[in-house]
Short mmCIF file of C-alpha atoms and ligand atoms in Angstrom, two decimals:
data_model
loop_
_atom_site.label_atom_id
_atom_site.label_comp_id
_atom_site.label_asym_id
_atom_site.label_seq_id
_atom_site.Cartn_x
_atom_site.Cartn_y
_atom_site.Cartn_z
CA MET A 1 -4.66 -36.73 -9.34
CA ASN A 2 -7.38 -37.44 -6.78
CA ASN A 3 -11.06 -37.58 -7.58
CA SER A 4 -13.05 -34.39 -7.34
CA VAL A 5 -15.29 -34.22 -4.31
CA ILE A 6 -16.96 -30.99 -5.48
CA GLU A 7 -17.65 -30.24 -9.13
CA VAL A 8 -18.98 -26.79 -10.00
CA THR A 9 -20.02 -26.51 -13.64
CA ASP A 10 -21.08 -23.32 -15.42
CA VAL A 11 -22.64 -21.75 -12.31
CA SER A 12 -24.07 -18.24 -12.48
CA LYS A 13 -25.71 -16.17 -9.76
CA SER A 14 -27.07 -12.63 -9.93
CA PHE A 15 -28.53 -10.31 -7.31
CA GLY A 16 -30.91 -7.98 -9.10
CA GLY A 17 -28.74 -6.49 -11.83
CA VAL A 18 -25.42 -7.52 -10.23
CA VAL A 19 -23.82 -10.64 -11.67
CA ALA A 20 -21.94 -12.01 -8.66
CA ASN A 21 -20.85 -15.24 -10.37
CA ARG A 22 -20.73 -15.79 -14.13
CA ASN A 23 -20.25 -19.24 -15.68
CA ILE A 24 -17.96 -20.53 -12.95
CA SER A 25 -16.53 -24.03 -13.35
CA LEU A 26 -14.09 -25.52 -10.88
CA THR A 27 -13.34 -28.74 -9.05
CA VAL A 28 -12.14 -29.49 -5.53
CA PRO A 29 -9.89 -32.55 -5.33
CA ASP A 30 -10.76 -35.05 -2.60
CA GLY A 31 -8.43 -34.97 0.39
CA GLU A 32 -6.59 -31.80 -0.57
CA ILE A 33 -6.52 -28.11 0.34
CA THR A 34 -7.67 -25.83 -2.45
CA GLY A 35 -7.48 -22.04 -2.37
CA LEU A 36 -9.98 -19.50 -3.69
CA ILE A 37 -8.68 -15.95 -4.02
CA GLY A 38 -9.78 -12.74 -5.69
CA PRO A 39 -10.24 -9.06 -4.88
CA ASN A 40 -13.09 -7.85 -2.67
CA GLY A 41 -16.42 -8.17 -4.41
CA SER A 42 -15.14 -10.73 -6.94
CA GLY A 43 -17.79 -13.27 -5.94
CA LYS A 44 -15.97 -15.67 -3.60
CA THR A 45 -18.51 -15.68 -0.76
CA THR A 46 -21.36 -15.91 -3.27
CA LEU A 47 -19.83 -19.07 -4.70
CA PHE A 48 -19.54 -20.57 -1.19
CA ASN A 49 -23.17 -19.69 -0.53
CA SER A 50 -24.19 -21.39 -3.78
CA ILE A 51 -22.21 -24.55 -3.00
CA VAL A 52 -23.67 -25.00 0.50
CA GLY A 53 -27.25 -24.31 -0.59
CA TYR A 54 -27.65 -20.94 1.09
CA HIS A 55 -29.36 -19.57 -1.99
CA PRO A 56 -30.55 -21.04 -5.30
CA ILE A 57 -28.29 -20.63 -8.32
CA ASP A 58 -29.51 -19.17 -11.61
CA GLN A 59 -27.86 -21.79 -13.79
CA GLY A 60 -25.31 -24.57 -13.75
CA SER A 61 -24.60 -27.69 -11.76
CA ILE A 62 -22.99 -28.34 -8.38
CA LYS A 63 -22.08 -31.92 -7.49
CA PHE A 64 -20.87 -33.31 -4.19
CA GLU A 65 -19.39 -36.81 -4.40
CA GLY A 66 -21.06 -37.15 -7.79
CA GLN A 67 -24.52 -36.18 -6.52
CA GLU A 68 -26.29 -33.07 -7.79
CA ILE A 69 -26.81 -30.80 -4.75
CA SER A 70 -27.80 -27.49 -6.34
CA ASP A 71 -31.45 -28.21 -5.50
CA LEU A 72 -30.78 -29.09 -1.83
CA ASN A 73 -30.92 -26.76 1.16
CA VAL A 74 -28.21 -25.97 3.72
CA GLN A 75 -29.33 -28.63 6.21
CA GLN A 76 -29.55 -31.36 3.59
CA ILE A 77 -26.10 -30.49 2.27
CA ALA A 78 -24.63 -30.31 5.79
CA ARG A 79 -25.96 -33.80 6.45
CA LEU A 80 -24.01 -35.05 3.44
CA GLY A 81 -20.84 -33.75 5.11
CA LEU A 82 -20.31 -30.41 3.37
CA LEU A 83 -20.06 -27.42 5.73
CA ARG A 84 -18.87 -23.83 5.65
CA THR A 85 -17.68 -21.24 8.11
CA PHE A 86 -18.49 -17.56 7.83
CA GLN A 87 -16.45 -14.43 7.14
CA GLN A 88 -18.07 -13.01 10.30
CA THR A 89 -17.93 -15.37 13.24
CA ARG A 90 -21.24 -16.84 14.34
CA ILE A 91 -20.85 -17.89 17.93
CA TYR A 92 -23.12 -17.33 20.91
CA GLY A 93 -21.16 -14.85 23.02
CA LYS A 94 -23.22 -15.38 26.15
CA MET A 95 -22.54 -19.14 26.22
CA ASP A 96 -19.31 -20.79 27.22
CA CYS A 97 -17.11 -22.46 24.63
CA VAL A 98 -18.22 -25.99 25.46
CA LYS A 99 -21.92 -25.06 25.03
CA ASN A 100 -21.16 -23.45 21.70
CA MET A 101 -19.50 -26.68 20.64
CA LEU A 102 -22.44 -28.81 21.79
CA ILE A 103 -25.10 -26.78 20.01
CA SER A 104 -23.10 -26.76 16.78
CA VAL A 105 -24.43 -30.22 15.90
CA PRO A 106 -28.09 -29.22 15.50
CA HIS A 107 -29.04 -31.76 12.87
CA ARG A 108 -28.64 -34.61 15.36
CA LYS A 109 -31.33 -33.21 17.64
CA ALA A 110 -35.00 -33.24 16.76
CA LYS A 111 -36.08 -30.34 18.97
CA TRP A 112 -34.45 -27.07 19.95
CA SER A 113 -35.36 -27.72 23.59
CA ASP A 114 -33.37 -30.98 23.54
CA MET A 115 -30.18 -29.23 22.63
CA PHE A 116 -29.13 -28.14 26.08
CA THR A 117 -30.16 -31.18 28.04
CA ASP A 118 -29.79 -34.11 25.79
CA TYR A 119 -26.20 -34.18 24.64
CA SER A 120 -24.18 -37.28 25.31
CA ALA A 121 -21.02 -37.77 27.36
CA GLU A 122 -19.44 -38.71 24.06
CA ASP A 123 -20.30 -35.32 22.56
CA LEU A 124 -18.90 -33.58 25.63
CA GLU A 125 -15.67 -35.53 25.35
CA LYS A 126 -15.44 -34.74 21.66
CA ALA A 127 -16.07 -31.04 22.34
CA GLU A 128 -13.28 -30.92 24.89
CA HIS A 129 -10.93 -32.87 22.65
CA LEU A 130 -11.52 -30.48 19.75
CA LEU A 131 -11.17 -27.41 21.98
CA ASP A 132 -7.83 -28.86 23.01
CA PHE A 133 -6.98 -29.41 19.33
CA VAL A 134 -7.44 -25.70 18.56
CA GLY A 135 -5.65 -24.60 21.73
CA LEU A 136 -8.72 -23.43 23.66
CA TYR A 137 -8.97 -26.14 26.31
CA SER A 138 -8.03 -23.82 29.17
CA LYS A 139 -10.71 -21.35 27.99
CA ARG A 140 -13.48 -23.93 27.61
CA LYS A 141 -15.58 -22.60 30.51
CA LEU A 142 -15.24 -18.95 29.50
CA LEU A 143 -18.05 -17.12 27.74
CA SER A 144 -17.10 -17.19 24.10
CA GLY A 145 -17.89 -13.47 23.91
CA ASP A 146 -14.94 -12.87 26.23
CA LEU A 147 -12.45 -14.55 23.87
CA SER A 148 -10.27 -12.48 21.56
CA PHE A 149 -11.43 -12.26 17.96
CA GLY A 150 -8.75 -14.71 16.87
CA GLN A 151 -9.75 -17.18 19.56
CA GLN A 152 -13.37 -16.87 18.43
CA LYS A 153 -12.28 -17.86 14.92
CA LEU A 154 -10.51 -20.90 16.37
CA LEU A 155 -13.68 -21.75 18.30
CA GLU A 156 -15.73 -21.47 15.14
CA PHE A 157 -13.34 -23.82 13.37
CA ALA A 158 -13.62 -26.31 16.25
CA MET A 159 -17.43 -26.01 16.09
CA ALA A 160 -17.36 -26.95 12.43
CA LEU A 161 -15.15 -29.96 13.24
CA MET A 162 -17.78 -31.16 15.77
CA ASN A 163 -19.91 -32.08 12.76
CA GLU A 164 -17.16 -34.31 11.33
CA PRO A 165 -17.39 -32.76 7.88
CA LYS A 166 -15.93 -34.49 4.84
CA VAL A 167 -15.41 -31.11 3.23
CA LEU A 168 -15.11 -27.75 4.96
CA LEU A 169 -15.37 -24.41 3.19
CA LEU A 170 -13.56 -21.67 5.11
CA ASP A 171 -14.33 -18.03 4.33
CA GLU A 172 -11.30 -15.90 5.22
CA PRO A 173 -10.38 -17.88 8.34
CA THR A 174 -7.44 -15.61 9.21
CA ALA A 175 -9.13 -12.23 8.65
CA GLY A 176 -8.58 -10.01 11.68
CA ILE A 177 -6.30 -12.48 13.46
CA ASN A 178 -2.85 -11.50 14.73
CA PRO A 179 0.21 -13.11 13.08
CA THR A 180 0.97 -15.45 15.98
CA LEU A 181 -2.52 -16.93 15.99
CA ILE A 182 -2.44 -17.08 12.18
CA ASN A 183 0.50 -19.49 12.32
CA GLY A 184 -1.38 -21.60 14.85
CA LEU A 185 -4.44 -21.64 12.63
CA ILE A 186 -2.44 -22.63 9.52
CA ASP A 187 -1.01 -25.51 11.53
CA ARG A 188 -4.50 -26.61 12.66
CA LEU A 189 -5.89 -26.42 9.13
CA LEU A 190 -3.01 -28.55 7.82
CA ARG A 191 -3.59 -31.09 10.59
CA ALA A 192 -7.36 -31.17 10.04
CA ASN A 193 -6.55 -32.06 6.45
CA ALA A 194 -3.72 -34.51 7.10
CA ASP A 195 -4.89 -36.17 10.32
CA PHE A 196 -8.68 -36.01 10.03
CA GLY A 197 -8.72 -36.30 6.23
CA ILE A 198 -10.97 -33.28 5.77
CA THR A 199 -10.92 -31.72 2.33
CA LEU A 200 -10.64 -27.92 2.57
CA LEU A 201 -11.66 -25.13 0.21
CA VAL A 202 -10.29 -21.89 1.63
CA ILE A 203 -11.05 -18.29 0.71
CA GLU A 204 -8.05 -16.30 1.82
CA HIS A 205 -6.79 -12.77 1.35
CA ASN A 206 -3.44 -13.31 2.97
CA MET A 207 -1.16 -14.60 0.19
CA ARG A 208 1.40 -15.97 2.64
CA VAL A 209 -1.29 -18.05 4.28
CA ILE A 210 -2.76 -19.48 1.11
CA MET A 211 0.69 -20.22 -0.34
CA ASN A 212 1.38 -22.27 2.79
CA LEU A 213 -1.87 -24.17 2.57
CA ALA A 214 -3.08 -24.80 -0.93
CA ARG A 215 -1.94 -27.35 -3.50
CA HIS A 216 -4.14 -25.78 -6.13
CA MET A 217 -5.70 -22.34 -6.42
CA TYR A 218 -8.48 -20.56 -8.25
CA CYS A 219 -8.70 -16.80 -8.70
CA LEU A 220 -11.96 -14.93 -9.33
CA ALA A 221 -12.26 -11.39 -10.65
CA HIS A 222 -15.48 -9.50 -11.40
CA GLY A 223 -17.51 -12.66 -10.77
CA GLU A 224 -15.61 -14.72 -13.34
CA LEU A 225 -12.93 -17.37 -13.04
CA LEU A 226 -9.74 -15.58 -14.02
CA ALA A 227 -7.04 -18.20 -13.48
CA SER A 228 -6.26 -21.52 -11.85
CA GLY A 229 -3.08 -23.42 -11.12
CA ALA A 230 -0.41 -24.23 -8.58
CA PRO A 231 0.20 -21.48 -5.98
CA GLU A 232 3.49 -20.40 -7.60
CA GLU A 233 1.82 -20.13 -11.01
CA ILE A 234 -1.06 -18.09 -9.62
CA GLN A 235 1.23 -15.79 -7.69
CA ASN A 236 3.17 -14.99 -10.85
CA ASP A 237 0.17 -14.82 -13.19
CA GLN A 238 0.06 -11.32 -14.64
CA ARG A 239 -3.75 -11.38 -14.91
CA VAL A 240 -3.99 -12.14 -11.20
CA ILE A 241 -1.50 -9.43 -10.29
CA ASP A 242 -3.41 -6.92 -12.45
CA ALA A 243 -6.75 -7.92 -10.88
CA TYR A 244 -5.41 -7.23 -7.40
CA LEU A 245 -3.69 -4.00 -8.38
CA GLY A 246 -6.81 -2.82 -10.20
CA ALA A 247 -8.90 -3.47 -7.11
CA HIS A 248 -7.06 -1.02 -4.87
P1 LIG B 1 -16.31 -11.50 -2.21
O1 LIG B 1 -16.65 -12.54 -1.19
O2 LIG B 1 -15.36 -11.99 -3.26
O3 LIG B 1 -15.82 -10.23 -1.59
P2 LIG B 1 -19.18 -11.42 -2.72
O4 LIG B 1 -19.52 -12.77 -3.23
O5 LIG B 1 -19.49 -11.13 -1.30
O6 LIG B 1 -17.63 -11.12 -3.03
O7 LIG B 1 -19.90 -10.32 -3.60
C1 LIG B 1 -19.89 -10.34 -5.02
C2 LIG B 1 -20.85 -9.30 -5.55
O8 LIG B 1 -22.18 -9.69 -5.27
C3 LIG B 1 -20.67 -7.92 -4.92
O9 LIG B 1 -20.91 -6.94 -5.91
C4 LIG B 1 -21.74 -7.90 -3.85
O10 LIG B 1 -22.14 -6.59 -3.58
C5 LIG B 1 -22.84 -8.71 -4.50
N1 LIG B 1 -23.68 -9.41 -3.51
C6 LIG B 1 -23.27 -10.44 -2.72
N2 LIG B 1 -24.28 -10.89 -1.96
C7 LIG B 1 -25.35 -10.11 -2.25
C8 LIG B 1 -26.73 -10.07 -1.80
N3 LIG B 1 -27.18 -10.93 -0.89
N4 LIG B 1 -27.52 -9.13 -2.35
C9 LIG B 1 -27.08 -8.28 -3.30
N5 LIG B 1 -25.81 -8.27 -3.77
C10 LIG B 1 -24.97 -9.16 -3.27
MG1 LIG B 2 -16.42 -12.53 0.90
#
């Protein structure tokens, strides 16, 4: 068993009267792909937001590589090498793909005005290499707003890779993508893990996708951790099946 790169211990988070996460404890093994599933509204995105410092937690501890990070902000945590992508894509539609890639490394630049003028040839080469990696090289000069939704998700993934994360949290990476592109994305995620050594924590609704990706899975329901185990165990866990059936 590998070391844990993320350790979440007894984390709770409420919004007003709504308990979005209650006493969640889980670990993410270094170098592996871990799945996070659960019905809509079960608290998955909230947990991601807590881990990356998007909002303060009410109680508990979150450690990254052994360091407490629950009191750090998004930028500080990103600098440590822990990044997330969003359920809704966040690209600049009026910029071409290469520009989107170049501005996705904001923490390197001191001033906003430097971002467009002061990138290095090295960054440009890296941007093009990663666009090639996700299959978007031929589209690199197109406005990202003109890409299909699935291609935008691939772009967003490439933008995250620009930052050379140690750990990447992906929030429903395949949502809204057609089956052909989904297979391509699964392949890219596996390669990002195997070839670049990036640890992945993936929220995913599509069971086929997560079964193909994850070595270990956690399932949330009603803001609480319901089950954890190998994908086959989770898939056959009656509590998990009931949670999904009860949600529809
Ligand atoms: P999931 O990602 O599993 O669909 P979320 O973490 O988005 O679930 O939401 C869990 C619960 O927390 C839901 O009841 C949702 O309405 C609530 N919630 C999430 N974010 C906020 C917020 N910023 N303000 C108020 N309620 C929120
Ligand atoms: Mg969500």
